[in-house]
Every structure is written in structure tokens, then in C-alpha cells.
XYZ file of C-alpha atoms in Angstrom:
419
model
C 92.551 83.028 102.007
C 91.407 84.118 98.440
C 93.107 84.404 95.202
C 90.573 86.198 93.360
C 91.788 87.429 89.682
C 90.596 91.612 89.253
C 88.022 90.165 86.275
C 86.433 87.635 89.128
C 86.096 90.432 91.668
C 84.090 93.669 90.490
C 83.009 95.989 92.885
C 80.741 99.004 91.732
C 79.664 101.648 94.085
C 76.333 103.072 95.314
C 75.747 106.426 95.448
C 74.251 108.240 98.472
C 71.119 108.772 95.573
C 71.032 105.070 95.410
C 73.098 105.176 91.800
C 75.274 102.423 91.012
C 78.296 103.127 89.388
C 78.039 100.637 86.697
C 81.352 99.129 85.291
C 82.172 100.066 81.739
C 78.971 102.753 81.606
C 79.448 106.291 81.123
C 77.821 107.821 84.695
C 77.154 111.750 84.316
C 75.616 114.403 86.043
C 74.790 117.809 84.954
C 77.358 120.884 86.163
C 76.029 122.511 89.459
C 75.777 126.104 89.157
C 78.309 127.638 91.568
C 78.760 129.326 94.681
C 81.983 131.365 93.673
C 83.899 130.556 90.089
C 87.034 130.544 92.499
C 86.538 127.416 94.367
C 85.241 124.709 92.957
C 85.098 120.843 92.430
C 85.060 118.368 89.716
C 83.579 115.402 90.844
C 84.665 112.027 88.533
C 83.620 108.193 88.424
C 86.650 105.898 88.560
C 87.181 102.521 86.988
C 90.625 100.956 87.961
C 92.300 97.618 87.872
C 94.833 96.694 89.926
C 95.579 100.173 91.936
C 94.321 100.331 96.039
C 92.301 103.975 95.950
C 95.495 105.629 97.313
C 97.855 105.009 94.836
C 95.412 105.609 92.159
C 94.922 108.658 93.814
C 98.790 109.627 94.050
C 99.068 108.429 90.285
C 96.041 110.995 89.231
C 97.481 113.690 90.934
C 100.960 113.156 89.671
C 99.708 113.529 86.024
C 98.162 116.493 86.804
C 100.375 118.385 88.366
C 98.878 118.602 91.776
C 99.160 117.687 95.472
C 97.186 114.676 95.574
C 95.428 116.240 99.073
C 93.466 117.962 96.301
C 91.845 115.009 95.751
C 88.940 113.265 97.700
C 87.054 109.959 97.609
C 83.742 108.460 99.585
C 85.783 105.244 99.966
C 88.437 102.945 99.582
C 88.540 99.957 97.286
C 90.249 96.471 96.880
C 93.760 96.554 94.670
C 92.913 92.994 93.377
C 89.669 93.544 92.132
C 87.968 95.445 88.936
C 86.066 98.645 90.862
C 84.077 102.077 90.081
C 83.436 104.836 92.719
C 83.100 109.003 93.252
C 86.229 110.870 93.646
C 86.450 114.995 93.361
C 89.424 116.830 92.379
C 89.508 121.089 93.533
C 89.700 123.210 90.929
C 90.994 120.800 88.117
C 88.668 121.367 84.617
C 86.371 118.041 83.781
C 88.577 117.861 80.662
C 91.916 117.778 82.187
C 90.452 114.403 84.232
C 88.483 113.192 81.094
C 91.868 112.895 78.931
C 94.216 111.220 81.698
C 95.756 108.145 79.941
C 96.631 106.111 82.783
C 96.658 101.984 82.470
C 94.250 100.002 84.061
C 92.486 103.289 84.895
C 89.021 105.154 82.854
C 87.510 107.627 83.879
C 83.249 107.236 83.311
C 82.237 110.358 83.558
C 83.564 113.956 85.209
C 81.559 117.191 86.440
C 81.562 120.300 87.966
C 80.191 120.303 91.491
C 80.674 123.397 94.343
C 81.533 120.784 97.256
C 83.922 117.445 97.805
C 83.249 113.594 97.539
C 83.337 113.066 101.678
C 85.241 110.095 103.106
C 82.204 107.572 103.884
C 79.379 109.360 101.549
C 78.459 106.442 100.230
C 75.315 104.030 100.589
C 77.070 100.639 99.863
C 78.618 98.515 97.249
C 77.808 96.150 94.857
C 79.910 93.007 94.323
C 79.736 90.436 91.637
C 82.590 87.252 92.471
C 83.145 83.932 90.338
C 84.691 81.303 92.950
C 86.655 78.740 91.175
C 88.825 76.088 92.237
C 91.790 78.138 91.663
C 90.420 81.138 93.888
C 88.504 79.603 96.865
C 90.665 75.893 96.615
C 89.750 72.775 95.204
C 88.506 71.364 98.746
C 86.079 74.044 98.966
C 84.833 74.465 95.870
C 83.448 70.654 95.459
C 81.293 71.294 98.136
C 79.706 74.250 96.553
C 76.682 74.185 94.657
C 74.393 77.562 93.530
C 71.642 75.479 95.047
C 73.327 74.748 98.240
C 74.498 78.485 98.667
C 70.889 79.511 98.014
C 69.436 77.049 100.643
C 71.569 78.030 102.889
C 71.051 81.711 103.021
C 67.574 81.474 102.399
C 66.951 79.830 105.989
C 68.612 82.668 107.957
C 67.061 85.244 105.736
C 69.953 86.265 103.686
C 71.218 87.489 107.038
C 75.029 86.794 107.500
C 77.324 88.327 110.916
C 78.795 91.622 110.430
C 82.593 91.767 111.400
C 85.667 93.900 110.614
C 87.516 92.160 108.394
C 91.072 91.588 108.253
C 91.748 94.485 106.234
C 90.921 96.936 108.965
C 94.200 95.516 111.073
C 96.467 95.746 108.633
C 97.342 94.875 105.275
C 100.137 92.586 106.274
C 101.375 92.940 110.270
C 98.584 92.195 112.159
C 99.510 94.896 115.369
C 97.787 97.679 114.078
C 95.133 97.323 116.717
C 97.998 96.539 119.232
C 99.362 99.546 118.292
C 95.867 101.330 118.900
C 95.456 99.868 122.507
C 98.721 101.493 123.677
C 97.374 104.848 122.557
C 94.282 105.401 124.274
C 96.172 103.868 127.509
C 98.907 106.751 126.443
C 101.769 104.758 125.985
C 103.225 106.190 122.832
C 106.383 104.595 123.502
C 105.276 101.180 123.574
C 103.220 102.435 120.564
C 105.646 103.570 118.322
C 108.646 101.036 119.744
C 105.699 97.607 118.594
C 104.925 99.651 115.506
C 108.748 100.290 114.356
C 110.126 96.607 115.593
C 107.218 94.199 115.134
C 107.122 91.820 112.637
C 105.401 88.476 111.538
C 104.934 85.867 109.052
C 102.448 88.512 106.992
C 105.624 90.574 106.434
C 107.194 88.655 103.534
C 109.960 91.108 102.839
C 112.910 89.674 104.823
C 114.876 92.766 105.106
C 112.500 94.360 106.543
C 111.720 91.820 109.280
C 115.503 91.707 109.546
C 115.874 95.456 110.494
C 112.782 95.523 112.858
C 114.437 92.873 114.974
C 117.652 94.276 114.749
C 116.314 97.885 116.092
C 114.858 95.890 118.820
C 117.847 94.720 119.904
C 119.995 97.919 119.783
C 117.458 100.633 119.913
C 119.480 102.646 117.637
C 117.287 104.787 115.857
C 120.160 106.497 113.567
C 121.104 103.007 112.359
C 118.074 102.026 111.764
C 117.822 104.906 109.314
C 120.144 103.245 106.760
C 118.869 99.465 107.706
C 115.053 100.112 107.608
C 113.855 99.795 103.682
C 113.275 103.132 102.039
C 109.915 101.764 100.814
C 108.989 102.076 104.848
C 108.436 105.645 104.677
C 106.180 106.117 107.608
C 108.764 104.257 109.576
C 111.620 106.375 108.361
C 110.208 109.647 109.253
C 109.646 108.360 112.760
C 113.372 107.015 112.772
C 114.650 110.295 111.553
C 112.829 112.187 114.164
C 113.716 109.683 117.217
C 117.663 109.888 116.021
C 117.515 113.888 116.771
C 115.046 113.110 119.657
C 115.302 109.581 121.103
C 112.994 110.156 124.015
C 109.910 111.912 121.867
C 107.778 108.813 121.348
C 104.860 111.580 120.962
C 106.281 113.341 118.474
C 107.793 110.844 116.192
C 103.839 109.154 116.483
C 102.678 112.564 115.281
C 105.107 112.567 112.081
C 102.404 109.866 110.579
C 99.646 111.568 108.601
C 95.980 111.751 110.436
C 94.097 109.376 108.698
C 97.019 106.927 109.832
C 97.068 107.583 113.711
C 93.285 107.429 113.884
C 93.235 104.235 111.737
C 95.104 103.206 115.135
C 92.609 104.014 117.097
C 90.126 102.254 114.880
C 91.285 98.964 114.473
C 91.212 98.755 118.380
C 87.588 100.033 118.442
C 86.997 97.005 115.568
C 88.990 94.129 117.865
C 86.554 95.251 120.896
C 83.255 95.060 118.071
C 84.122 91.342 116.744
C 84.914 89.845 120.215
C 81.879 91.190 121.443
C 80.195 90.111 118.372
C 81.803 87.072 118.351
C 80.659 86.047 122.279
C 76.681 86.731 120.693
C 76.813 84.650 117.750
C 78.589 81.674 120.187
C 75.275 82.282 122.525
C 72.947 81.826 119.493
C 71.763 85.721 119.698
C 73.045 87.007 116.327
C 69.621 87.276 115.105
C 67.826 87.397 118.458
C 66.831 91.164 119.968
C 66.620 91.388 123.664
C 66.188 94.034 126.240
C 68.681 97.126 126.464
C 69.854 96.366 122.893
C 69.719 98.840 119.972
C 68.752 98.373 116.928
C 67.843 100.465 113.598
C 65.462 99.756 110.441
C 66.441 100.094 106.350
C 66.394 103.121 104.226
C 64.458 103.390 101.024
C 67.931 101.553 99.514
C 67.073 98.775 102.131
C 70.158 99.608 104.135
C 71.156 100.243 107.747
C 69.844 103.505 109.172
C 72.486 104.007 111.245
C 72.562 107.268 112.196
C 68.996 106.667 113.889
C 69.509 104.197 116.501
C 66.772 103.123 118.566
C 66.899 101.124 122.246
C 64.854 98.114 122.902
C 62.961 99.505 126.185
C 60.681 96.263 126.542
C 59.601 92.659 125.380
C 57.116 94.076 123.542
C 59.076 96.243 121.809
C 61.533 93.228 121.371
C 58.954 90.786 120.232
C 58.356 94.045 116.948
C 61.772 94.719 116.167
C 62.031 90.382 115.522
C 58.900 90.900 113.382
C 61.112 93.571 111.094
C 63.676 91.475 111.442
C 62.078 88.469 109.636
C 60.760 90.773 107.431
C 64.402 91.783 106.722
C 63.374 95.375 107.861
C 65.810 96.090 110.870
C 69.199 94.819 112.334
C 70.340 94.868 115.815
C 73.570 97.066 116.276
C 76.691 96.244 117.986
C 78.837 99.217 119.420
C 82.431 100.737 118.296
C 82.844 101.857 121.806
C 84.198 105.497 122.676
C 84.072 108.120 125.601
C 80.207 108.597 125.430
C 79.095 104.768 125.209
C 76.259 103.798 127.387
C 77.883 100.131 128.384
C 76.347 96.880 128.441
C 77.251 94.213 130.775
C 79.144 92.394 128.332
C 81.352 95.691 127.404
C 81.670 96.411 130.925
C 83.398 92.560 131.356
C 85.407 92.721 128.125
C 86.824 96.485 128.905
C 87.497 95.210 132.588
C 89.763 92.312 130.446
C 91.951 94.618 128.723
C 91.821 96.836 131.243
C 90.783 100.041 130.006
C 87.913 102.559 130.736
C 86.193 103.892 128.273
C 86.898 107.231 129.372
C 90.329 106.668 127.989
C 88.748 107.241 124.441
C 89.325 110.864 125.432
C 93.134 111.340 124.625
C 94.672 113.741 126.967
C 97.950 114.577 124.677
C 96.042 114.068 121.262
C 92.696 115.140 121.831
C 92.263 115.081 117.472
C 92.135 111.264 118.462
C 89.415 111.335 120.689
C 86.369 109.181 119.983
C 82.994 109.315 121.220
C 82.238 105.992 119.401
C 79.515 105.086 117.269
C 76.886 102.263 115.910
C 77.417 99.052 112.905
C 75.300 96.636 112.483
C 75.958 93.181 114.061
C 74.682 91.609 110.814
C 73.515 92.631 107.620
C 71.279 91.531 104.357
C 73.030 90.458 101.460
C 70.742 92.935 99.424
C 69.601 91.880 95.810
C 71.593 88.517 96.454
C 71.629 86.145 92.904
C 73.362 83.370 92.470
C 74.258 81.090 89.175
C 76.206 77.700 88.444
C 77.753 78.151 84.805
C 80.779 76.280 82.828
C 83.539 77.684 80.958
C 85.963 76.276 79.302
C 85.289 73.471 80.367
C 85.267 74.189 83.965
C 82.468 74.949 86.688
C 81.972 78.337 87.693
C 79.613 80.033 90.297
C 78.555 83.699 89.921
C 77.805 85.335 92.931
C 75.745 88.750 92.823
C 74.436 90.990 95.901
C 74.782 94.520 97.553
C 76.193 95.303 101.004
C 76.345 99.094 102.838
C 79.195 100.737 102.986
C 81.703 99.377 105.972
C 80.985 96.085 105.455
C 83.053 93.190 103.771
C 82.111 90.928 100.793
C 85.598 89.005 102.244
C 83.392 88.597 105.494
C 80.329 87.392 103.201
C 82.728 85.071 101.374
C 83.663 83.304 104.588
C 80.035 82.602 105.138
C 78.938 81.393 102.067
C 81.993 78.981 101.979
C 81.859 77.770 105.479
């Protein structure tokens, strides 16, 4: 939908300590004093242009000379986009890091540290867009004013829904939560077999789409070896593993890498989130607490507390949490729903649709899949938001400016604003 250029789409990270990575600023922290001088960390701020977190990562690591598993971040950021956020490196000196010389890449600032960045230690981001004609379209952007964007957020308190966005299914085929279904009902060979041979108009490599249909077709696993693109790794190793083993669905699933079979597992848990989000907004309760729903208030950052959900037991109770929530103190929470999810009746219906039990979330022949589930908000503030109408060259321009938490999509916020 957007064609955003990286200069018109910065994204600078917050800090679990509530520090923003600023773009272009040096960000230090003194050396910790360690545990043991055998194992250590050097944790680093990254600037990149142009480079997803993972190849930046791979890139990194290449230079120096290491697996890139040595190498951790808090969370992953746009390719297409200017960005700045933690990573840690094990046992790699500061100055090693400090004099990489790779394009598009800086690194602000590097430091010794006795633990790892964690995947999702992070409080949020900061974004800062310019929409122009050229990246949101010419039909759009007329319509668009800095006022009008301001009046319009302004009357639902800078509140805007809280979806996964298309990113979480998939870059380009859009199965990855089809994929995910089959799982927790343990059918790895459907799985794998709409994984391997899907295809759609997001895949823009013909070749590829060309060999997926053919496989379909023949279900010849060694040919599809030398048809499938080499680029296709993931697929590959699966191929090579069902041409010595045609029948092992399981085991050619369990040549992809861990982060990639729960991502699976994930997208399905976000499909089940937005269509149960999506049936609240249509009912006009986005912003409305009842009884039996959770909710949770802001940290000191002013973002979602998560980890600390609370159930609305009463009206009463109801009646205070819409007080905070005016008051842009508390959200309501939806549910990424797992084994130990208390149900409500709407979850109950929509499982009872796909037909799946929740107790499938525990996965008998890959129990390092299993999921318990967890909380997100079903909407969030657009924290700090600013807005501005310039001209440049000649042409209009409108900065946007504001903060979301970490999980949440400024793609999602986009779509809101515009619309």
C-alpha cells in the first residue's frame, strides 16, 4: 500500500529505561563490571538503511568472523525505512564493532555488558513519516490536511485499533498463518505440502511460482530440488530431506530454524486476535469496557502494562477503567489465545468456526511449540503524537511524529490516519 523512501520513514527505538535511540546521536553507556572476563557481551546501537535486522545481522557477523547466532537483538525493524535499535554481540571487543565499515550501516555507540539484548526487551518505538503524493497516492493525499489528521484523532483520544499487521503473515505469500493452523491440528503434511507448493500474486518471482505448482502436480520432491530457486533455502532443505524421506512431513518441518516454526504458530494466534478484534470494533466496543473483559493501565513511559492484566469483575469497576480510559490511562486487552486461555463467548464461537480447541495449543509431537497464549492491547495511544503541514520544493509535505510500544504497527497507524 505504501511506497515510503528510507529518509521518509525513521524509526528509533526505546529502550526498556525509556531511552530513545536517537538517529545520527552517539548513544553510550558505561562498561558493566563483569561476572567472569570469559563470557561476556558487547552491547551496540545500530543505524541502518536499507537492511531488514536479519541480514544486517548476517552482514555484521560475516565481517567479523563469527556465527551470526552470536548475535542478539530486542527487535526487528523495517528494510525500507532509516532505523536505530540495541543489538549485543558475545565476546566480540567494542572496538572490533566500532570500526565495521559496512554501507548504509553506523554503529552509535558499543559497550561491554555481562548479559544479551533479549528478543522483545524493548518499550516501543518512535516513528517520524512524511506522506507525499508519491508514497500514500495522489487520491489520498488531497484529502489530507495536518489539521484534519489532528481533528480527527483528537476526538477518539489519540486512540487508534490495535491489529497484526500484514507483516506478521508473511512478507510476500500470505499462508503463513495457514500454515500455522495445520500445526496445532497436527497435520504436518498438509503443513509442509501448502508451505512448499503455495503460491500467489505476492510472489512476484515467476520461477518460483512455476516450481511450486509444478511440485504440486508431481509430488516429486528430488525434482523439485533442481526446479525450486536456490534463493528458497528453507524450502530446499525440506526438499532435500523429503527426497531421502518422502513420508517424514515432521521431520522435513523440523529442518526450519525455531524462530521460523513458531512464527507459524504465531501468525495463526494473530488471524484469531484481528477477527476477534475486528467483530468489536464492527459492534462499536473498541473503546467500550464491559464485564469479563481485561484490561491493563500505562507505565511511567505511558505504555501498556501488559504483563499485569487485570479482569473487569463489575459495572463499577467498568464504569473506572472508562474513566482511565478517557484519561488515556488504560486499554482493554484482546487475547493471543493458547492452552491456558480463560475463553470468552466470542472465542468460544470463533474457535468452534475453525474448529479447533484450544487445548490443541499443546503440541503433542513438538511440545517446543506449545503456547499458553498471552495479552496485546486491542488499541493503543499514539504517544507524543505531532503533526506538521510543510512545502518543499515546491511540493506539500506532512510530517507525522508519535511513539507506539513495542508489537505494534505504525503501518496499522498509517491506515487510520489515511482512512
Amino acid at each position: 500500500m505504501f511506497k515510503f523512501a528510507p529518509e521518509d520513514f525513521i524509526v528509533e527505538e526505546i529502550a526498556l529505561n525509556g531511552d530513545v535511540i536517537e538517529l545520527d546521536k552517539p548513544y553510550l553507556r558505561p562498561d558493566e563490571k563483569l561476572h567472569s572476563t570469559n563470557n561476556f557481551f558487547t552491547v551496540f546501537a545500530l543505524q541502518k538503511k536499507l537492511w531488514t535486522t536479519s541480514n544486517a545481522i548476517r552482514q555484521i557477523a560475516d565481517r567479523l568472523h563469527i556465527n551470526s547466532s552470536r548475535i542478539n537483538f530486542a527487535g526487528n525493524k523495517d528494510r525500507n525505512a532509516i532505523t536505530t535499535q540495541l543489538c549485543s554481540a558475545f565476546a566480540v571487543e567494542p572496538k572490533r564493532l566500532q570500526s565495521l565499515g559496512i554501507r548504509d550501516m553506523k554503529i552509535l555507540g558499543a559497550w561491554i555488558a555481562n548479559d544479551k539484548v533479549k528478543l522483545g526487551a524493548l518499550s516501543g518505538n518512535r516513528f517520524t513519516i512524511i506522506l507525499t503524493e508519491e508514497n500514500i497516492g495522489s487520491a489520498q493525499f488531497k484529502h489530507l490536511s495536518a489539521e484534519r489528521i489532528e481533528t480527527m484523532l483528537k476526538k477518539q483520544n489519540y486512540a487508534i485499533p490495535n491489529p497484526f499487521g500484514d507483516q506478521r503473515f508473511g512478507s510476500a505469500r500470505k499462508n503463513t498463518a495457514t500454515v500455522g493452523k495445520f500445526l496445532i491440528q497436527g497435520k504436518f503434511k498438509e503443513a509442509v505440502l501448502n508451505y512448499l507448493c503455495y503460491t500467489d500474486e505476492g510472489e512476484k518471482d515467476e520461477s518460483s511460482s512455476k516450481a511450486r505448482r509444478l511440485l504440486e502436480k508431481s509430488m516429486n520432491f528430488h525434482e523439485a530440488l533442481n526446479t525450486f530457486p536456490r534463493y528458497l533455502r528453507h524450502e530446499q532443505y525440506m526438499l532435500f530431506h523429503l527426497s531421502k524421506n518422502p513420508n517424514d512431513f515432521l521431520g522435513a518441518f523440523r529442518k526450519l530454524h525455531r524462530s521460523l516454526q513458531l512464527l507459524f504458530i504465531h501468525a495463526y494466534q494473530s488471524e484469531l486476535f484481528n477477527k476477534i478484534l475486528e467483530a468489536r470494533i464492527k459492534k462499536g466496543k473498541l473503546l467500550k469496557p464491559a464485564i469479563g473483559d481485561y484490561y491493563c493501565e500505562l507505565n511511567e513511559l505511558g505504555f501498556p502494562k501488559v504483563e499485569m492484566p487485570l479482569k473487569i469483575e463489575s459495572r463499577v469497576q467498568a464504569n473506572e477503567v472508562k474513566k482511565l480510559i478517557a484519561k488515556n490511562r488504560a486499554v482493554i486487552l484482546g487475547k493471543l489465545i493458547g492452552f491456558q486461555t480463560v475463553l470468552s463467548k466470542d472465542e468460544e464461537k470463533l474457535l468452534a468456526k475453525e474448529k479447533i480447541k484450544k487445548e490443541e495449543f499443546v503440541m503433542k509431537s513438538t511440545p517446543e511449540l506449545n503456547s499458553k497464549g498471552a495479552f496485546r492491547p486491542n488499541f493503543v495511544y499514539l504517544k507524543d503524537f505531532a503533526c506538521e503541514e510543510y512545502e518543499k520544493a515546491g511540493k506539500r509535505k506532512i510530517r507525522l511524529k508519535f511513539s507506539l510500544p513495542s508489537g505494534s504497527y505504525a503501518t496499522v497507524a498509517l491506515k487510520e490516519i489515511i482512512s
